[in-house]
Coordinates of C-alpha atoms and ligand atoms in Angstrom, one line a residue:
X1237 CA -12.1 -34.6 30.1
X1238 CA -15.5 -34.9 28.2
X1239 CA -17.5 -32.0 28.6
X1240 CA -19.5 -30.7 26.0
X1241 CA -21.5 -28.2 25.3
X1242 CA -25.4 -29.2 24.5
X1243 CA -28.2 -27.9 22.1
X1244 CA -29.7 -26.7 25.4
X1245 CA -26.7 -25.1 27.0
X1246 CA -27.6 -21.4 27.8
X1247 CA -24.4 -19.6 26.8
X1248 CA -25.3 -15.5 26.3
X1249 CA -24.9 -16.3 22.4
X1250 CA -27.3 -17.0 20.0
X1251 CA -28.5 -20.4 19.9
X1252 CA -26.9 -22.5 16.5
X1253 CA -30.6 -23.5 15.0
X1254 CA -31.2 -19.2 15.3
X1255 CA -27.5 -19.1 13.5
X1256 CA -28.7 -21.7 10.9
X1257 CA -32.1 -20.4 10.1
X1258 CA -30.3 -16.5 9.6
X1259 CA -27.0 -18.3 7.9
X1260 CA -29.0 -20.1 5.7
X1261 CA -30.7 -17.0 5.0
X1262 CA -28.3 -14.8 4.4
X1263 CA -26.2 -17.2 2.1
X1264 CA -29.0 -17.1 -0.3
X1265 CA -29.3 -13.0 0.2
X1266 CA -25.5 -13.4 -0.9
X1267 CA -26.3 -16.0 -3.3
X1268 CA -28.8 -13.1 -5.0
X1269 CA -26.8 -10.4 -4.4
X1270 CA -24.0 -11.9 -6.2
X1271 CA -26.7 -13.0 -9.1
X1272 CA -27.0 -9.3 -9.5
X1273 CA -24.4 -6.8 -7.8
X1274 CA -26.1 -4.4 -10.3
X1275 CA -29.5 -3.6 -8.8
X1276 CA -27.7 -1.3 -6.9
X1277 CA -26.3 2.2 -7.8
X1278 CA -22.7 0.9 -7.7
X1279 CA -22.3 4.6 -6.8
X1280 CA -23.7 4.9 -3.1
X1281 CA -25.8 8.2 -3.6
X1282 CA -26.8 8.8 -0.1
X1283 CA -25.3 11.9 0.8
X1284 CA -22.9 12.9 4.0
X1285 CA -24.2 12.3 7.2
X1286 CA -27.3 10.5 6.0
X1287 CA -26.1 7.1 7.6
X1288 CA -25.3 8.7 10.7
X1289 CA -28.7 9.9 10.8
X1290 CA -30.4 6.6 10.4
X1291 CA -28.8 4.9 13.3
X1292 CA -29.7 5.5 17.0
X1293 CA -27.1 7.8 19.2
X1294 CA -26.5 4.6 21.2
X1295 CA -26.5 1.0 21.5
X1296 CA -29.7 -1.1 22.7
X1297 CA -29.4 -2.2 26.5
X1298 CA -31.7 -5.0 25.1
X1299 CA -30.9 -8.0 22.7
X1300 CA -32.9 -6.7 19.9
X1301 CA -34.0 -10.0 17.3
X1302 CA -31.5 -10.8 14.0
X1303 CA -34.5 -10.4 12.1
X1304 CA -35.3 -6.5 12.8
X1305 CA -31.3 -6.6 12.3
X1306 CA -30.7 -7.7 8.9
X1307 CA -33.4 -5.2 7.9
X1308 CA -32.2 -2.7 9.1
X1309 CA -29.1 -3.8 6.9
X1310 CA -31.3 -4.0 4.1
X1311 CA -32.9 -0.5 4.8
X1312 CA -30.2 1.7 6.7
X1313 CA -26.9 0.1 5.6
X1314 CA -27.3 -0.9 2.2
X1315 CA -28.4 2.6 0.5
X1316 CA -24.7 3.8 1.8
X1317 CA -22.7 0.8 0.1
X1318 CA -20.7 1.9 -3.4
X1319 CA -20.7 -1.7 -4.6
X1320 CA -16.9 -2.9 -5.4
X1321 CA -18.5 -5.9 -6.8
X1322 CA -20.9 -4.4 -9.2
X1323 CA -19.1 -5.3 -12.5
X1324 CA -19.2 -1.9 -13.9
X1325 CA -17.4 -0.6 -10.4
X1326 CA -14.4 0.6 -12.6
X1327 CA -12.4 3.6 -10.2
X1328 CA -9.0 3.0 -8.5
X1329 CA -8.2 -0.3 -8.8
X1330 CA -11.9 -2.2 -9.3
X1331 CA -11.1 -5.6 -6.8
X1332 CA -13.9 -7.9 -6.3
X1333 CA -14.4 -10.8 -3.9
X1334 CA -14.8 -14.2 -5.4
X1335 CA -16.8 -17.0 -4.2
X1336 CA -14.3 -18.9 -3.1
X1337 CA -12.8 -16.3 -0.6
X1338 CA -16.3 -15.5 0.7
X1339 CA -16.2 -18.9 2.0
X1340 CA -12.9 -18.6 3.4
X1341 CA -14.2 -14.7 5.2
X1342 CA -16.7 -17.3 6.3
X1343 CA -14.9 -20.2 8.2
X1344 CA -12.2 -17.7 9.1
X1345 CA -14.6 -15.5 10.9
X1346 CA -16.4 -19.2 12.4
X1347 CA -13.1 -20.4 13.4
X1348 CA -11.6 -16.9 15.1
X1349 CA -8.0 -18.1 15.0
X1350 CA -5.4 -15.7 15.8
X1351 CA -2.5 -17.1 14.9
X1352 CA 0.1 -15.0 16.5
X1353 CA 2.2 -18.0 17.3
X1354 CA 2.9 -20.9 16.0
X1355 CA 1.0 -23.4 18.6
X1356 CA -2.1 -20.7 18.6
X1357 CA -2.8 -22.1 15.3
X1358 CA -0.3 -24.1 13.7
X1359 CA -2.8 -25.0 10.8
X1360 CA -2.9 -20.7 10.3
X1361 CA 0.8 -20.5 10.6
X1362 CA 1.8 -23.1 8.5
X1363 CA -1.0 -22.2 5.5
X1364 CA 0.4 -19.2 4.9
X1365 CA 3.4 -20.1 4.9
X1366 CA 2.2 -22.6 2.4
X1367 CA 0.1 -20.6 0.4
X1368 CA 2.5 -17.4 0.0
X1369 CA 5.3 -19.9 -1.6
X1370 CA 2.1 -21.5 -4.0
X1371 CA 1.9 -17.7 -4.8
X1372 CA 5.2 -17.1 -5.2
X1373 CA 5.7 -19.3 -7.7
X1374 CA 2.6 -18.7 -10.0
X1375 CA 4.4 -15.6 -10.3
X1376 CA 7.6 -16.8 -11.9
X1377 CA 9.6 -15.0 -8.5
X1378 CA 12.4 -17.3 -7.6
X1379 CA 12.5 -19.2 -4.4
X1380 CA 14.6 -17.5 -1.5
X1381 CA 11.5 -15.2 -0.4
X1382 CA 9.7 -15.5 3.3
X1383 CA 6.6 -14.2 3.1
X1384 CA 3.8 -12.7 5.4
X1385 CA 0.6 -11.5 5.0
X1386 CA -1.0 -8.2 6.2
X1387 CA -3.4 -6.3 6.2
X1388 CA -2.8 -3.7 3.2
X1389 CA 0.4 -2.7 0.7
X1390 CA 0.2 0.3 3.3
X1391 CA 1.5 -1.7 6.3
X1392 CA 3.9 -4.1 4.3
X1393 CA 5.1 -1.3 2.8
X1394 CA 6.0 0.1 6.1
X1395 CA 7.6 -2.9 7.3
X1396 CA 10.1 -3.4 4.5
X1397 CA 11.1 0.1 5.7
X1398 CA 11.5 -0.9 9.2
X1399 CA 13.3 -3.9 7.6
X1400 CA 15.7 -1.3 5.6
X1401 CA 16.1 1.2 8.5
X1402 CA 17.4 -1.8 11.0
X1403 CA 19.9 -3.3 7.8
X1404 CA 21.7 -0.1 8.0
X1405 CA 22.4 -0.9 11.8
X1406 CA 22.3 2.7 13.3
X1407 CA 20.5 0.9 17.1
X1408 CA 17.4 2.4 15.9
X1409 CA 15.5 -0.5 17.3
X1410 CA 17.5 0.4 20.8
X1411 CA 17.5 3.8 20.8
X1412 CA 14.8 5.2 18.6
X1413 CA 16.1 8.3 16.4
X1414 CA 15.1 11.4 18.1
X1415 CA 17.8 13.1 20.2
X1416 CA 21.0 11.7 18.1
X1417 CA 23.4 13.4 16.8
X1418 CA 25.2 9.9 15.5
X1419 CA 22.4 9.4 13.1
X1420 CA 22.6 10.9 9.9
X1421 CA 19.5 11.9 7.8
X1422 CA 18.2 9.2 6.3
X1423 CA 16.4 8.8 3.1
X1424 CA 13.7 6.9 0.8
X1425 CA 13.0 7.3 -2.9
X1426 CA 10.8 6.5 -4.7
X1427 CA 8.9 8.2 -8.6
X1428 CA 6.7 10.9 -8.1
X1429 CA 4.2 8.7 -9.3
X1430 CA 4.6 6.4 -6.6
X1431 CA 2.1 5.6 -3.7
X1432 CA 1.3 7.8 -0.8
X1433 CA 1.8 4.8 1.5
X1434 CA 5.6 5.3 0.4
X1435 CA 5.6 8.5 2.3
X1436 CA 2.8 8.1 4.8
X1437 CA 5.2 4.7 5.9
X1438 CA 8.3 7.3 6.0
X1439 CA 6.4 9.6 8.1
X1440 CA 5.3 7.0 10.2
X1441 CA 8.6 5.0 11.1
X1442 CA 10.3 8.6 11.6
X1443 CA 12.3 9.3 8.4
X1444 CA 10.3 12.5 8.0
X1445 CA 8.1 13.4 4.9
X1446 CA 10.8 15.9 3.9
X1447 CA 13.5 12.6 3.6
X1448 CA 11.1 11.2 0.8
X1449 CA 12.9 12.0 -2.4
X1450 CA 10.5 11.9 -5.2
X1451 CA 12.2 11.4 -8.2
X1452 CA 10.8 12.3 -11.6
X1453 CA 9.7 10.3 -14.5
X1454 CA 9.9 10.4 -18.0
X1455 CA 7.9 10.3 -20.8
X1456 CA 6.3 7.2 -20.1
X1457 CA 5.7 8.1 -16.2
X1458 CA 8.6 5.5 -15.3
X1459 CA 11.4 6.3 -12.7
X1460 CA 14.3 7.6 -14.4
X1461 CA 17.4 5.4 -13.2
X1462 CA 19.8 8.7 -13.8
X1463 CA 18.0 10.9 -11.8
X1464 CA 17.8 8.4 -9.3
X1465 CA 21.8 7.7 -9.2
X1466 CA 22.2 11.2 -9.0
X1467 CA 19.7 12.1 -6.3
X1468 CA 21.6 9.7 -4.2
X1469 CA 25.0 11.2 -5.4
X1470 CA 23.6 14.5 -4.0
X1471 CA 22.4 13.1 -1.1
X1472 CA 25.8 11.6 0.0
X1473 CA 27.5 15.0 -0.4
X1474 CA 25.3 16.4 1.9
X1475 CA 26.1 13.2 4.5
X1476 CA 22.7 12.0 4.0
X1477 CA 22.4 7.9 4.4
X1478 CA 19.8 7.0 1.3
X1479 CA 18.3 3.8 3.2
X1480 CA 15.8 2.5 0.6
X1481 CA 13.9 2.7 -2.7
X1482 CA 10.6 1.8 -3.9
X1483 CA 10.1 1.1 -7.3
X1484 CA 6.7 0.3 -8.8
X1485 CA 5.3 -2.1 -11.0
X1486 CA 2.2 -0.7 -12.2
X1487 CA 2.0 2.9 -10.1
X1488 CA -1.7 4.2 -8.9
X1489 CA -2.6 7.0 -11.5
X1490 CA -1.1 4.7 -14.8
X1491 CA 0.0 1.4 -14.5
X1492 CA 3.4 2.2 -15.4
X1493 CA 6.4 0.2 -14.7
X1494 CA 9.5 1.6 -13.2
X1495 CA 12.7 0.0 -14.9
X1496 CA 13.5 -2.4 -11.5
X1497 CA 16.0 -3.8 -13.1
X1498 CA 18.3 -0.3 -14.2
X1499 CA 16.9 0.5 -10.3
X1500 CA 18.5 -2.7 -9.1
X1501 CA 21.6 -1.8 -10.4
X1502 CA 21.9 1.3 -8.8
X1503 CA 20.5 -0.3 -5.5
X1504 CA 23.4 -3.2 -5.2
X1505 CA 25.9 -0.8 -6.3
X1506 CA 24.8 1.5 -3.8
X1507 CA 24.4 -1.1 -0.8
X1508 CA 20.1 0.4 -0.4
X1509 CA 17.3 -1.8 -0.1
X1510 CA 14.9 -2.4 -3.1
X1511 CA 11.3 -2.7 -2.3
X1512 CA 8.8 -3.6 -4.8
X1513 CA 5.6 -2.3 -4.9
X1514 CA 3.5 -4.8 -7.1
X1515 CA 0.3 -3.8 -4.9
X1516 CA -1.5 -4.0 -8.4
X1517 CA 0.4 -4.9 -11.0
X1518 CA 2.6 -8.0 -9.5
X1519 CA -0.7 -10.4 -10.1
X1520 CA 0.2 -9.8 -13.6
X1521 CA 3.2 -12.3 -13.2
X1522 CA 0.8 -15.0 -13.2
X1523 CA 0.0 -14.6 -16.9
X1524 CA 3.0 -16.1 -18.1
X1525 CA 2.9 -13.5 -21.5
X1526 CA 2.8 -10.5 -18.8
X1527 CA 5.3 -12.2 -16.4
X1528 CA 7.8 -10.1 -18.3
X1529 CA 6.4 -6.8 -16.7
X1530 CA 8.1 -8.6 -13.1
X1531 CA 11.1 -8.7 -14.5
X1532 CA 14.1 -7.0 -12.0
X1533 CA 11.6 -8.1 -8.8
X1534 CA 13.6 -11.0 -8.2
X1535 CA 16.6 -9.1 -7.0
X1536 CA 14.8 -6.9 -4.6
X1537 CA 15.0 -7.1 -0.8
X1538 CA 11.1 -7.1 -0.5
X1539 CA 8.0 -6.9 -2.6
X1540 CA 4.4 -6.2 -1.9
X1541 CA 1.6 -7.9 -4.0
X1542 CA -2.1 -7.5 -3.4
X1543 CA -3.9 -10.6 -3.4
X1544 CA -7.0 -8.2 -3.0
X1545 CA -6.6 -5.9 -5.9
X1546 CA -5.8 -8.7 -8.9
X1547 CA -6.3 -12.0 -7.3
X1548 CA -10.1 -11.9 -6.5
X1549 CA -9.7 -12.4 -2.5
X1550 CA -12.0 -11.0 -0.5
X1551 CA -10.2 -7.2 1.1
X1552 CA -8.1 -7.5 3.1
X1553 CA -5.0 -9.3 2.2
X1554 CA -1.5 -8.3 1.5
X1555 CA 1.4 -10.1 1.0
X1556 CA 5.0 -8.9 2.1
X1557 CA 7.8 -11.0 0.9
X1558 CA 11.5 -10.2 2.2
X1559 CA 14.6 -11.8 1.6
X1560 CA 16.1 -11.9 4.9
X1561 CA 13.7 -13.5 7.1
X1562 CA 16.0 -13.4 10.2
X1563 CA 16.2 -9.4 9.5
X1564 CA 12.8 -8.8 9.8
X1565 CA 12.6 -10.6 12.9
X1566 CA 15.8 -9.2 14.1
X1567 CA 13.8 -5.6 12.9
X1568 CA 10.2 -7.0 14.9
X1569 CA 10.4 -9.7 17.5
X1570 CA 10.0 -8.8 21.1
X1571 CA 8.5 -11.9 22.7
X1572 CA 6.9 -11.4 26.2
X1573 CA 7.3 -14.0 29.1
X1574 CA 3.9 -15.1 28.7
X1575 CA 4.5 -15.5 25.2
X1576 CA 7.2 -18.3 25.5
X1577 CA 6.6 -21.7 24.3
X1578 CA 8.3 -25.1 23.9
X1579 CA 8.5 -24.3 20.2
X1580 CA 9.7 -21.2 20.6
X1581 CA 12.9 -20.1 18.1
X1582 CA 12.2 -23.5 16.5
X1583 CA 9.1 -22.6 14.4
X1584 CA 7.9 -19.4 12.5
X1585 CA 5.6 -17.7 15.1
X1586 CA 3.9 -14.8 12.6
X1587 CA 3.9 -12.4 15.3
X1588 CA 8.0 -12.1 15.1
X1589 CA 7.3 -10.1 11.5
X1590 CA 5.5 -7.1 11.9
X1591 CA 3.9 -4.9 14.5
X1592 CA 0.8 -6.8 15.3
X1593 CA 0.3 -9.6 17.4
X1594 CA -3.0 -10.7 16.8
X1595 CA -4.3 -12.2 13.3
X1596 CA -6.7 -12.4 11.0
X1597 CA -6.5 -16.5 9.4
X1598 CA -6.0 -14.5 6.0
X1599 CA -4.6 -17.0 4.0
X1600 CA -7.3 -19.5 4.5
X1601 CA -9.3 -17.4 1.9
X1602 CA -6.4 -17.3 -0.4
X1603 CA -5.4 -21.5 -0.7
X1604 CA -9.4 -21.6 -1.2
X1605 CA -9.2 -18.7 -3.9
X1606 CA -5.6 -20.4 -5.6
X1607 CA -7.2 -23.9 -5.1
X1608 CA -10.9 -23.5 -6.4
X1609 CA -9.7 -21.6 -9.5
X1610 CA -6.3 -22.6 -10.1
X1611 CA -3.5 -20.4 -11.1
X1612 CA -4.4 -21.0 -14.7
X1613 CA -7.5 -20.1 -14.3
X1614 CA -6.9 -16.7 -12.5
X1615 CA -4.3 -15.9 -15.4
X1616 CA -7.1 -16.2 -17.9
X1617 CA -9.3 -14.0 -15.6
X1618 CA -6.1 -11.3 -15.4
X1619 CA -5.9 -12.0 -19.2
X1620 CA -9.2 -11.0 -20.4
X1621 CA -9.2 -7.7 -18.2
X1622 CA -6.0 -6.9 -20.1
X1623 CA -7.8 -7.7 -23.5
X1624 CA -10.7 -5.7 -22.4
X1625 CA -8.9 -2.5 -21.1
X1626 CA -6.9 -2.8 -24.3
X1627 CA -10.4 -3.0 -26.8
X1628 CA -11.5 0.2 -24.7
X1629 CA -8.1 1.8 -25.3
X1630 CA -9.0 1.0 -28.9
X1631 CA -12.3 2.1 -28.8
X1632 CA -11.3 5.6 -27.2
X1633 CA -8.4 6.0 -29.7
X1634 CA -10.8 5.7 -32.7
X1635 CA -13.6 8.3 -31.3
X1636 CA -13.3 11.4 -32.6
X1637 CA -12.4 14.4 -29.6
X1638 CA -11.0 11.5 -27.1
X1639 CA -7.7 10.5 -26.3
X1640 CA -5.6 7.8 -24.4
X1641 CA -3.6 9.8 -21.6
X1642 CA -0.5 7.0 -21.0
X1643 CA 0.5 3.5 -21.6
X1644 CA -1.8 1.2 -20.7
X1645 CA 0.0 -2.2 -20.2
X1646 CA -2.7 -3.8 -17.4
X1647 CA -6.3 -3.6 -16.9
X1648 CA -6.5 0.4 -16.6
X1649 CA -6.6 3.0 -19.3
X1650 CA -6.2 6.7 -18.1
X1651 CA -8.1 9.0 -21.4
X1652 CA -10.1 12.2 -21.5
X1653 CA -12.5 14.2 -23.8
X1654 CA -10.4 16.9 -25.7
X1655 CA -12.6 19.1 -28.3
X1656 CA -10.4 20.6 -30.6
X1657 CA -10.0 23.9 -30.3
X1658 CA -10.8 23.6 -26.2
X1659 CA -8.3 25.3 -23.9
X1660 CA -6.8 23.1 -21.5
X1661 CA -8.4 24.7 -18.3
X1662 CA -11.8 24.1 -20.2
X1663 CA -10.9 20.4 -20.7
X1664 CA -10.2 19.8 -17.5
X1665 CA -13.6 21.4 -16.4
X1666 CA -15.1 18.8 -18.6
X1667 CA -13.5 16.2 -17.9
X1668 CA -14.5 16.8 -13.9
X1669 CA -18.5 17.3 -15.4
X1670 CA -17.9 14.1 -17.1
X1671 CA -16.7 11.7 -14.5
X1672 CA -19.4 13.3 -11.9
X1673 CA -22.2 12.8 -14.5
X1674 CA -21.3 9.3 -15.3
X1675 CA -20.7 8.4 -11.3
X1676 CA -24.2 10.2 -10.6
X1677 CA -25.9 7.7 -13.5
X1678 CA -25.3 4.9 -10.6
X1679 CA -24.6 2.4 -13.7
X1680 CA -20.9 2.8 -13.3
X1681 CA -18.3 4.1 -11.0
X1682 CA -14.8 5.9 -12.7
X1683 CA -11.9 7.6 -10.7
X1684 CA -9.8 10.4 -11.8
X1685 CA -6.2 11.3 -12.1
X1686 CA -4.2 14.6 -13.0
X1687 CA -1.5 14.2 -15.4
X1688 CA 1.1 16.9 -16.5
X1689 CA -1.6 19.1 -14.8
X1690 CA -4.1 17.8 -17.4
X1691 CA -7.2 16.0 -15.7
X1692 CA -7.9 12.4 -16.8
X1693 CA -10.5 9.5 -16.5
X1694 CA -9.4 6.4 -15.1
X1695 CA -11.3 3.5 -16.4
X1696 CA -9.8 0.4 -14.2
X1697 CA -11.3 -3.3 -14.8
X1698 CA -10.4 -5.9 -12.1
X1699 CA -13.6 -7.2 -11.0
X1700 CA -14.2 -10.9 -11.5
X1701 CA -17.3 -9.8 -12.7
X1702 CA -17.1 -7.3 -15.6
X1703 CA -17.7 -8.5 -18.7
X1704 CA -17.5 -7.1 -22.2
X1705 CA -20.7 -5.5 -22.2
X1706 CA -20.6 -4.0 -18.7
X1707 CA -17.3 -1.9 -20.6
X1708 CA -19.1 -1.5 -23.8
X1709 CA -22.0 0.0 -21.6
X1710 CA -19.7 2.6 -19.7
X1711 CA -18.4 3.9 -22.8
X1712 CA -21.6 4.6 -24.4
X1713 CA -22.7 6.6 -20.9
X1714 CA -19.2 8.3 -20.8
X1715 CA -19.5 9.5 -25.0
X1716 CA -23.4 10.1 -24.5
X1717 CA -22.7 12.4 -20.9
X1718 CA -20.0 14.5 -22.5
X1719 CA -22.3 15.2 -25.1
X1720 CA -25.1 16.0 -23.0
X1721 CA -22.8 18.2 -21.1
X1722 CA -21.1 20.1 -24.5
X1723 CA -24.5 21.0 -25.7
Ligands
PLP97 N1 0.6 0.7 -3.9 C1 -0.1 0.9 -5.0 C2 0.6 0.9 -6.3 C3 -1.5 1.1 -4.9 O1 -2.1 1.4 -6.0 C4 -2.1 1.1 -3.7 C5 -3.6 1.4 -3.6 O2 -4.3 1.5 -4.5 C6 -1.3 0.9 -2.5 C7 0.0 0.7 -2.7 C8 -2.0 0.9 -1.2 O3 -2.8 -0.3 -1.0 P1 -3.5 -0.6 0.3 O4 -4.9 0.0 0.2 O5 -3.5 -2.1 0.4 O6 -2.7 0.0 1.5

């Protein structure tokens, strides 16, 4: 058959010399954008509801031209955008996208692959399979993983717990959990410092929110192994089934690193599954001096890293690596008689590990991220955000009235501004002036944290972008607001 499509073909879309004129465009509004993230408030400072009112109630009956569209990009859309790719965007965990994974959002969005199976994109399938082993390896894990890639540490998070739940072979899969009386209370665990997708993923694959032991931390805000052990010691009294723990390398509100490998211990002696959660801090294995900080992952029965918090790839891509491959099928597929293919059971068809069918062709961005930079240069890009977060850390320890809240082995530094003599309520009053002063400047964005009860500025650098003087620049702001606010 040789039919093809012609420049004069009328097919409902736009024609492709209106796609190249407004491509072409748009790449250098990209091009400009990128030039200078920093025109903008990386703050959006519309307020709520503003955005809402700026659009129409409902959609145009009529094809309206990509012209009055992109302004009204420009005009309505832009003002509500907190720029993640300013380089002074430093709250949560600052992400960026890198040029390199634009292009691959590009031609994945051009080619529209869903590669649920195997033969409805091989190239898609077999990429990420590709790609997540590249990865695995520029982070010093040890081969044996089978990897997957979603759509956030939320949902892979999830999955290792479906994975978990369907190792301890209770028919959950068959027969669901509500209604039994042959299923005992099951249980997760994870530090109190670990992330709400722990316990949102526990709600959602019905352990209950209530079966989510927190266990407490020490000094250092790291799992403590012993109280771990013994939570599960209680736990068995009582005839409860502890299914899994979480541990995390490099936790939300500090960065800190639970002790995997004390944690392994107790897992393997205990017959639990170990999940991983390196959302943040597992990129860090690809520095070869911070590879150390992994150390313990390589016995777990899954991991989650975050190619899209440290690994400059365009949001949203997660990777989920189990150990049992044939588990988390045994946990997932359900295959559909339309579904069925020549090649089924004899290739890896991605929609066998996880909920979703359909997919986004996320790891084209990656291989096009890992190739144009190379995994030595992306360690030198994790490496200077360490150096910088440590010369803040340094700059904030030798300022009079400011202190450094908790380790700070990554890219994030948790501190506050504590005048002597302040009471601690006060402080934290201050500390809430200071981080909404400095957000409402526009020239930088900071999160918060509470601590111990104390309330502390998170200053997190991760953007490809930020630079020594975009850091030096926030600090002056933050010493200059609390003085303005003091006086
Ligand atoms: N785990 C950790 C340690 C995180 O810090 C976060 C988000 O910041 C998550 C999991 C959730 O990530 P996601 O937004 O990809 O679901």
């Amino acid at each position: 058959m040789d039919v093809h499509l012609d420049a004069n073909s009328d097919t409902g879309d736009l024609p492709t010399d209106v796609f190249r004129k407004h491509g072409h465009e748009l790449i250098d509004w990209i091009a400009a954008y990128l030039d200078d993230p920093t025109r903008y408030p990386v703050l959006s400072q519309v307020r709520p509801g503003d955005t809402i009112a700026a659009l129409p109630t409902s959609a145009p009956a009529q094809s309206e031209e990509m012209t009055d569209i992109l302004a009204d990009f420009e005009r309505v859309i832009m003002p509500g955008i907190t720029h993640w790719n300013n380089p002074s965007f430093f709250a949560y965990f600052a992400i960026s996208a890198s040029i390199p994974g634009i292009l691959g959002e590009l031609l994945a969005a051009a080619l529209d692959t869903n590669a649920m199976l195997w033969k409805s994109s091989p190239s898609a399938t077999e990429l990420e399979m590709v790609v997540l082993d590249w990865l695995r390896q520029a982070l010093g894990l040890k081969a044996g993983w089978f990897g997957v890639i979603n759509d956030t540490a939320s949902i892979s998070t999830m999955l290792a717990l479906v994975a978990a739940r369907e190792r301890a072979d209770l028919g959950v899969r068959e027969n669901g959990l509500s209604g039994r009386d042959d299923v005992p209370v099951l249980r997760v665990y994870c530090s109190e410092h670990a992330h709400s997708s722990v316990d949102k993923g526990a709600i959602t694959v019905g352990f209950g929110h209530e079966n989510v032991v927190h266990i407490p931390v020490d000094e250092e805000f790291r799992m403590r192994p012993e109280a771990l052990a013994a939570a599960i010691a209680e736990d068995r009294k009582h005839g409860f089934l502890p299914v899994a723990v979480v541990a995390t390398i490099g936790t939300t509100s500090t960065t800190s690193i639970d002790p995997v490998p004390a944690i392994a211990d107790i897992c393997e002696r205990e017959g639990v599954w170990l999940h991983v959660d390196g959302a943040y801090g597992g990129s860090a294995g690809i520095v070869p001096e911070l590879r150390h900080y992994l150390d313990g992952a390589d016995r777990a029965d899954s991991m989650v890293v975050n190619p899209h918090k440290w690994l400059f790839t365009p949001v949203d891509c997660s990777v989920l690596w189990v150990k049992d491959r044939a588990l988390l099928k045994r946990a997932f597929s359900l295959v559909p008689e339309y579904l069925v293919t020549a090649e089924s059971g004899e290739v890896v068809d991605l929609m066998d590990y996880g909920v979703q069918l359909g997919r986004r062709f996320r790891s084209l961005k990656l291989w096009m991220v890992m190739r144009s930079f190379g995994t030595e240069g992306l360690a030198s890009r994790i490496r200077e955000h360490v150096r910088l977060a440590q010369e803040f850390a340094k700059w904030v320890e030798a300022e009079a009235g400011w202190e450094i809240m908790a380790p700070h082995p990554f890219s994030l530094v948790c501190f506050r501004y504590a005048p002597a003599g302040m009471a601690e309520e006060q402080r934290n009053v201050l500390n809430q002036k200071i981080l909404d002063g400095v957000n409402a400047t526009g020239d930088a964005f900071l999160s918060h944290t509470k601590l111990g009860g104390r309330f502390v500025l998170r200053l997190a650098i991760g953007n490809i972008r930020t630079e020594e003087k975009h850091v030096g620049r926030v600090w002056q702001v933050l010493k200059e607001t609390a003085v303005r606010i003091v006086a």
